[in-house]
Amino acid sequence: MDRIRIVGGNELHGVIPISGAKNAALPLMIASLLTDDTLTLENVPHLADVEQLIRILGNHGADISVNGRRERQGESYARTIHFTSRNIVSTTAPYELVSKMRASFWVIGPLLAREGKARVSLPGGCAIGTRPVDLFIDGLTALGANIEIDGGYVNATAPAGGLAGGRYVFPKVSVGATHVLMMAATLANGTTVLGNAAREPEVVDLAKCLNAMGAKITGQGTSTITVEGVPSLSGARHRVLPDRIETGTYAMAVAMTGGDVILEDTDASLLETALEAIRRTGAEISETNSGIRIVRNGAGIKPVDIVTDPFPGFPTDLQAQFMGLMTKSSGVSHITETIFENRFMHVQELARLGAKISLSGQAAKVEGVSRLKGAPVMATDLRASVSLVIAGLAAEGETMVSRVYHLDRGFERLEEKLTRCGAHVERVSD
Ligand code: EPZ
């Protein structure tokens, strides 16, 4: 099993190209099930989660062809992928496939809307919390679906004339349930209004793509989304938006090591709250023509408190990385996680590098230390694992991160991007 070996201590200098967003690519790929025409997605990152979803969509009958075109020689391997689901051959998403990636549950929306039925395995447990599906069930029921849970599967059927427009106010903001209800409502009879909807940029990107396919969605990016149902959707061509979590991760890596890096092909407006928190730690951040420049020279890392929140708040997907940065701050910082109840598994691994962190419920108190020391550590989930990389980059000596498959789910060519900026990071295959 691969491991990542890091020898800490080097500053980062150079350019890092930012990939297309994993969390936009996944729902966009799923949206291809809504039409019998071809949906072409550009700037799709090459990640384990994308490959897994390709297998899942194939199981439903999608014909998928990948152009392995390099968009910039030697730097980015973004791909253009064509998805054509002329016929849906199966409306069942089996446990073996859904259990590997929670987002695959989201096929329930398009399958139900287009075929009038879907049988989708419950996603099961997840390392970062229980992550139930009640909001999906309640929301789809509000569109007229009849839903039963049987033998670990959600069996959903639409009424004879198809789903009907309805009104649903999410009791809690959910990115996935917003994606699914928006997709399902595109083909419903009548108008759907979704209240307290997620405002994440990935929701906006999905709405933009669905509208290019002929959907009638307005209000995306606000907490009320309106979807006027249409009889059918067509194909389209859409470019996946930049990955704001990858952007924030590398910005935090530079704030940690010091240096001067341009993050290319990204957009500061996707992560203002996180960038503001990084600025307050003492790094300088400016916008360039095609992205963001981040500089930290000499000065220490100031402690900054953060609380995770749905967009436009501080993203939970950057919480672990920010904690990694705070381990070397010059004081005490407090980090509060409000989205997932168990997203602090990186704490004990960061402690192995010398970090001083105490936990009390959903809050972590991080007492900055002047030096971290390399050690063997274990990745526990995607974002937790990259927080160990950030800490390892600033630790003395060697940090060996095992269970790297977590990183490969969401970070494209991480070791190459960091090495090109002067870091000592390599993949070791046993
Ligand atoms: C998306 O997950 C992202 N995944 C997650 O990124 C991200 O952490 C999360 O949104 C929050 O921003 C993808 O986009 C593929 P939610 P999602 O539904 O949609 C609760 C990463 O590292 N909830 O917004 O599954 C839930 O338990 C991943 O890239 C219910 O209670 O998250 C959580 O507490 C990890 N009932 C909260 O809502 C439901 O039916 C928000 O979850 C659904 C969710």
Short mmCIF file of N, CA and C in Angstrom, two decimals, residues 139 142-144 162-168 181-182 184-195 215-219 224-231:
data_model
loop_
_atom_site.label_atom_id
_atom_site.label_comp_id
_atom_site.label_asym_id
_atom_site.label_seq_id
_atom_site.Cartn_x
_atom_site.Cartn_y
_atom_site.Cartn_z
N GLY A 139 -37.53 15.16 1.51
CA GLY A 139 -37.60 16.07 0.35
C GLY A 139 -38.22 15.39 -0.86
N ALA A 142 -41.84 15.03 -0.50
CA ALA A 142 -42.55 16.29 -0.78
C ALA A 142 -42.78 16.48 -2.29
N LEU A 143 -42.00 15.76 -3.12
CA LEU A 143 -42.22 15.83 -4.57
C LEU A 143 -43.13 14.68 -5.03
N GLY A 144 -43.73 14.00 -4.07
CA GLY A 144 -44.72 12.97 -4.43
C GLY A 144 -44.19 11.55 -4.42
N GLY A 162 -45.48 10.77 -12.81
CA GLY A 162 -44.14 11.30 -12.51
C GLY A 162 -44.13 12.16 -11.26
N LEU A 163 -42.95 12.62 -10.86
CA LEU A 163 -42.84 13.46 -9.67
C LEU A 163 -43.61 14.76 -9.90
N ALA A 164 -44.07 15.35 -8.80
CA ALA A 164 -44.81 16.60 -8.91
C ALA A 164 -44.05 17.70 -8.18
N GLY A 165 -44.11 18.91 -8.71
CA GLY A 165 -43.46 20.03 -8.03
C GLY A 165 -43.99 20.15 -6.61
N GLY A 166 -43.17 20.60 -5.70
CA GLY A 166 -43.61 20.72 -4.31
C GLY A 166 -42.76 21.74 -3.58
N ARG A 167 -43.04 21.88 -2.30
CA ARG A 167 -42.30 22.84 -1.50
C ARG A 167 -41.62 22.08 -0.38
N TYR A 168 -40.32 22.30 -0.20
CA TYR A 168 -39.62 21.63 0.89
C TYR A 168 -38.61 22.60 1.51
N LEU A 181 -32.49 17.06 -4.71
CA LEU A 181 -33.84 17.61 -4.93
C LEU A 181 -33.88 18.52 -6.14
N MET A 182 -32.77 19.25 -6.34
CA MET A 182 -32.71 20.12 -7.52
C MET A 182 -32.77 19.26 -8.78
N ALA A 184 -33.93 16.14 -9.10
CA ALA A 184 -35.23 15.46 -9.23
C ALA A 184 -36.30 16.43 -9.72
N ALA A 185 -36.27 17.68 -9.24
CA ALA A 185 -37.31 18.65 -9.57
C ALA A 185 -37.25 19.12 -11.02
N THR A 186 -36.08 18.96 -11.67
CA THR A 186 -35.98 19.46 -13.06
C THR A 186 -36.99 18.79 -13.97
N LEU A 187 -37.31 17.50 -13.70
CA LEU A 187 -38.23 16.77 -14.59
C LEU A 187 -39.61 16.58 -13.96
N ALA A 188 -39.86 17.24 -12.82
CA ALA A 188 -41.17 17.08 -12.16
C ALA A 188 -42.24 17.92 -12.88
N ASN A 189 -43.48 17.55 -12.66
CA ASN A 189 -44.60 18.36 -13.22
C ASN A 189 -44.84 19.54 -12.29
N GLY A 190 -44.63 20.74 -12.80
CA GLY A 190 -44.89 21.92 -11.96
C GLY A 190 -43.62 22.47 -11.32
N THR A 191 -43.85 23.38 -10.40
CA THR A 191 -42.74 24.15 -9.83
C THR A 191 -42.40 23.69 -8.42
N THR A 192 -41.10 23.59 -8.15
CA THR A 192 -40.62 23.19 -6.82
C THR A 192 -39.90 24.37 -6.19
N VAL A 193 -40.16 24.59 -4.91
CA VAL A 193 -39.43 25.63 -4.18
C VAL A 193 -38.70 24.97 -3.02
N LEU A 194 -37.38 25.15 -2.98
CA LEU A 194 -36.56 24.57 -1.92
C LEU A 194 -36.10 25.69 -0.99
N GLY A 195 -36.49 25.59 0.29
CA GLY A 195 -36.09 26.61 1.25
C GLY A 195 -34.92 26.12 2.11
N ALA A 215 -32.89 22.90 -18.10
CA ALA A 215 -33.68 23.03 -16.87
C ALA A 215 -34.01 24.51 -16.64
N LYS A 216 -34.99 24.73 -15.74
CA LYS A 216 -35.35 26.12 -15.42
C LYS A 216 -35.19 26.32 -13.92
N ILE A 217 -33.97 26.65 -13.53
CA ILE A 217 -33.65 26.81 -12.11
C ILE A 217 -33.26 28.26 -11.86
N THR A 218 -33.81 28.84 -10.80
CA THR A 218 -33.40 30.19 -10.40
C THR A 218 -33.15 30.18 -8.89
N GLY A 219 -32.40 31.15 -8.43
CA GLY A 219 -32.17 31.31 -6.99
C GLY A 219 -30.97 30.54 -6.47
N THR A 224 -33.08 30.11 -1.25
CA THR A 224 -34.33 29.64 -1.85
C THR A 224 -34.10 29.36 -3.34
N ILE A 225 -34.27 28.11 -3.69
CA ILE A 225 -34.07 27.71 -5.09
C ILE A 225 -35.43 27.32 -5.67
N THR A 226 -35.71 27.84 -6.86
CA THR A 226 -36.97 27.52 -7.52
C THR A 226 -36.67 26.74 -8.80
N VAL A 227 -37.37 25.63 -8.97
CA VAL A 227 -37.16 24.79 -10.16
C VAL A 227 -38.50 24.59 -10.84
N GLU A 228 -38.57 25.09 -12.07
CA GLU A 228 -39.78 24.89 -12.86
C GLU A 228 -39.55 23.63 -13.69
N GLY A 229 -40.36 22.61 -13.49
CA GLY A 229 -40.13 21.34 -14.18
C GLY A 229 -40.28 21.45 -15.69
N VAL A 230 -39.49 20.67 -16.43
CA VAL A 230 -39.59 20.61 -17.89
C VAL A 230 -39.77 19.14 -18.28
N PRO A 231 -40.32 18.85 -19.48
CA PRO A 231 -40.56 17.44 -19.84
C PRO A 231 -39.28 16.63 -20.03
#
